[in-house]
Amino acid sequence: MRFRFHGRGGQGIKTAGRILGKAAFFEGLFAQDFAIYGAERRGAPITAFVRLSDAPILERGHIFNPSYVLVAAPSLLFDPTVKTLEGMVEGAVLFVNSSREIPILQPKKVHMIFRDVTGLALKYVGKDILSAAMGAVACKLSGTISLQSTVDSVGEELADLGLEPDMIEKNIQLAKECYLCVESVGLSGLSYKPSHKVVEVQYLGEKGIPDLLSVGNTAFRKTGSWRVFTPIIDRNLCTACGICYVYCPESCVSLDEQGYPAVDYDNCKGCLVCAIECPRKAIKTGRESAWS
């Protein structure tokens, strides 16, 4: 079985893969898990890979034809650079962290499941950290990993990260509910045919390779799509002190002619530093839904 997790930096996607791998190991399976980090910034896309088998795993590298794809941030479905659905074959399983179904153009017939695990994480943990939730969902979908192995894996992995016992217990309760909120999905008839190929990159002498000659595109990358929670300024409470303007790490808060803050929602990543620092608590937060 090949699992590919898509999420954003800070959501615990790497740890979700580790929880799945260790739980499978507890069941006597061979497991391989690893992640790639991309921009290595909080909110940036991250991908984790897990292979499980009852025999030694000889494959290496990225998973191009996943049996299961789990998407923690729905906005990634519409980011052409992430390619969340790439390589999915007919009969594969797509799990999306969403409270409602999202229309997805998918030429292959795949089994789609939508569950709001962010809502459950907020209920049990109080934060949008989904390592236990997504790991538990993957364990259940596989149909080969018991709830007990899932719980044991969550406990060990989070203890290795240094979490306090009470927070580990909250995550275990979260994992239990997420495990029970989905059904196992078999993969009968699923075939694996590697479709990727090695692309030769032409070396251009002193000019380097084509990628390095590309014009910078940072200005065109709207990091507002990374946001899970949105800062909302309450002008009735705001005193125009400018503290949010000073503390915003991404310079996404500007001041208008009266000195009141305005948020650049095209690029605000939703770190919520502004809301935390606001002495008047004049900046509220709401769950992002622009992707819908």
CSV table of C-alpha atoms in Angstrom, one decimal, residues 76-191:
chain,number,residue,atom,x,y,z
A,76,LEU,CA,-4.3,22.4,-1.8
A,77,LEU,CA,-6.7,20.6,-4.2
A,78,PHE,CA,-6.7,23.8,-6.2
A,79,ASP,CA,-3.0,24.6,-6.1
A,80,PRO,CA,-1.6,23.5,-9.5
A,81,THR,CA,1.9,23.4,-8.1
A,82,VAL,CA,1.1,20.7,-5.5
A,83,LYS,CA,-0.7,18.2,-7.8
A,84,THR,CA,-2.5,16.4,-5.0
A,85,LEU,CA,-4.4,14.1,-7.4
A,86,GLU,CA,-1.5,13.3,-9.6
A,87,GLY,CA,-0.9,9.6,-10.3
A,88,MET,CA,-4.2,8.4,-8.6
A,89,VAL,CA,-5.4,5.3,-10.4
A,90,GLU,CA,-8.9,3.9,-10.7
A,91,GLY,CA,-10.0,2.4,-7.4
A,92,ALA,CA,-7.7,4.5,-5.3
A,93,VAL,CA,-8.9,6.4,-2.2
A,94,LEU,CA,-9.0,10.2,-1.7
A,95,PHE,CA,-9.6,11.5,1.8
A,96,VAL,CA,-10.2,15.3,2.2
A,97,ASN,CA,-10.3,17.1,5.5
A,98,SER,CA,-13.6,19.0,4.9
A,99,SER,CA,-17.0,19.3,6.5
A,100,ARG,CA,-18.7,19.1,3.1
A,101,GLU,CA,-18.1,17.5,-0.3
A,102,ILE,CA,-16.0,19.5,-2.7
A,103,PRO,CA,-16.6,19.2,-6.4
A,104,ILE,CA,-13.4,17.7,-7.8
A,105,LEU,CA,-12.6,17.1,-11.5
A,106,GLN,CA,-11.0,13.7,-11.4
A,107,PRO,CA,-10.9,11.7,-14.7
A,108,LYS,CA,-10.3,8.4,-12.8
A,109,LYS,CA,-13.0,6.8,-10.6
A,110,VAL,CA,-11.7,7.1,-7.1
A,111,HIS,CA,-13.3,6.5,-3.7
A,112,MET,CA,-13.7,10.0,-2.2
A,113,ILE,CA,-14.3,10.6,1.6
A,114,PHE,CA,-14.9,14.0,3.3
A,115,ARG,CA,-14.6,14.4,7.0
A,116,ASP,CA,-14.0,17.6,9.1
A,117,VAL,CA,-11.0,16.4,11.2
A,118,THR,CA,-10.0,20.1,11.9
A,119,GLY,CA,-13.2,20.5,13.8
A,120,LEU,CA,-12.4,17.4,15.8
A,121,ALA,CA,-8.8,18.7,16.5
A,122,LEU,CA,-10.2,22.0,17.7
A,123,LYS,CA,-12.6,20.0,20.0
A,124,TYR,CA,-10.0,17.8,21.6
A,125,VAL,CA,-6.7,19.6,21.2
A,126,GLY,CA,-7.7,23.2,20.7
A,127,LYS,CA,-5.4,23.7,17.7
A,128,ASP,CA,-5.4,22.9,14.0
A,129,ILE,CA,-2.7,20.2,14.5
A,130,LEU,CA,-3.7,17.1,12.6
A,131,SER,CA,-0.9,14.6,13.1
A,132,ALA,CA,-3.0,12.2,15.3
A,133,ALA,CA,-6.2,12.8,13.3
A,134,MET,CA,-4.7,12.2,9.8
A,135,GLY,CA,-2.6,9.3,11.0
A,136,ALA,CA,-5.6,7.6,12.6
A,137,VAL,CA,-7.7,8.1,9.5
A,138,ALA,CA,-5.0,6.5,7.4
A,139,CYS,CA,-4.7,3.5,9.8
A,140,LYS,CA,-8.4,2.9,9.6
A,141,LEU,CA,-8.6,3.3,5.8
A,142,SER,CA,-5.8,0.7,5.3
A,143,GLY,CA,-8.0,-2.0,6.9
A,144,THR,CA,-4.9,-3.7,8.3
A,145,ILE,CA,-4.2,-1.7,11.5
A,146,SER,CA,-6.1,-2.0,14.7
A,147,LEU,CA,-7.3,0.8,16.9
A,148,GLN,CA,-4.9,-0.4,19.7
A,149,SER,CA,-1.9,-0.2,17.4
A,150,THR,CA,-3.0,3.3,16.3
A,151,VAL,CA,-3.3,4.5,19.9
A,152,ASP,CA,0.0,3.0,20.8
A,153,SER,CA,1.7,4.7,17.9
A,154,VAL,CA,0.2,8.1,18.6
A,155,GLY,CA,1.4,7.8,22.2
A,156,GLU,CA,5.0,6.9,21.3
A,157,GLU,CA,5.4,9.4,18.5
A,158,LEU,CA,4.1,12.3,20.4
A,159,ALA,CA,6.1,11.4,23.5
A,160,ASP,CA,9.2,11.3,21.2
A,161,LEU,CA,8.3,14.9,20.2
A,162,GLY,CA,8.3,15.9,23.9
A,163,LEU,CA,4.6,16.6,24.3
A,164,GLU,CA,3.2,16.7,27.9
A,165,PRO,CA,1.2,13.7,29.1
A,166,ASP,CA,-2.1,15.6,29.1
A,167,MET,CA,-1.6,16.8,25.5
A,168,ILE,CA,-0.8,13.3,24.4
A,169,GLU,CA,-4.0,12.0,26.1
A,170,LYS,CA,-6.0,14.7,24.2
A,171,ASN,CA,-4.4,13.6,20.9
A,172,ILE,CA,-5.2,9.9,21.7
A,173,GLN,CA,-8.8,10.8,22.3
A,174,LEU,CA,-8.8,12.7,19.0
A,175,ALA,CA,-7.2,9.7,17.2
A,176,LYS,CA,-9.9,7.3,18.5
A,177,GLU,CA,-12.7,9.5,17.2
A,178,CYS,CA,-11.0,10.0,13.9
A,179,TYR,CA,-10.3,6.2,13.6
A,180,LEU,CA,-14.0,5.5,14.1
A,181,CYS,CA,-15.3,8.3,11.8
A,182,VAL,CA,-14.3,6.5,8.6
A,183,GLU,CA,-14.6,3.0,7.2
A,184,SER,CA,-11.8,0.8,5.9
A,185,VAL,CA,-11.6,0.8,2.1
A,186,GLY,CA,-10.2,-2.2,0.3
A,187,LEU,CA,-8.1,-1.9,-2.8
A,188,SER,CA,-9.4,-4.8,-4.8
A,189,GLY,CA,-8.5,-4.6,-8.5
A,190,LEU,CA,-6.1,-1.7,-8.0
A,191,SER,CA,-3.1,-2.1,-10.2
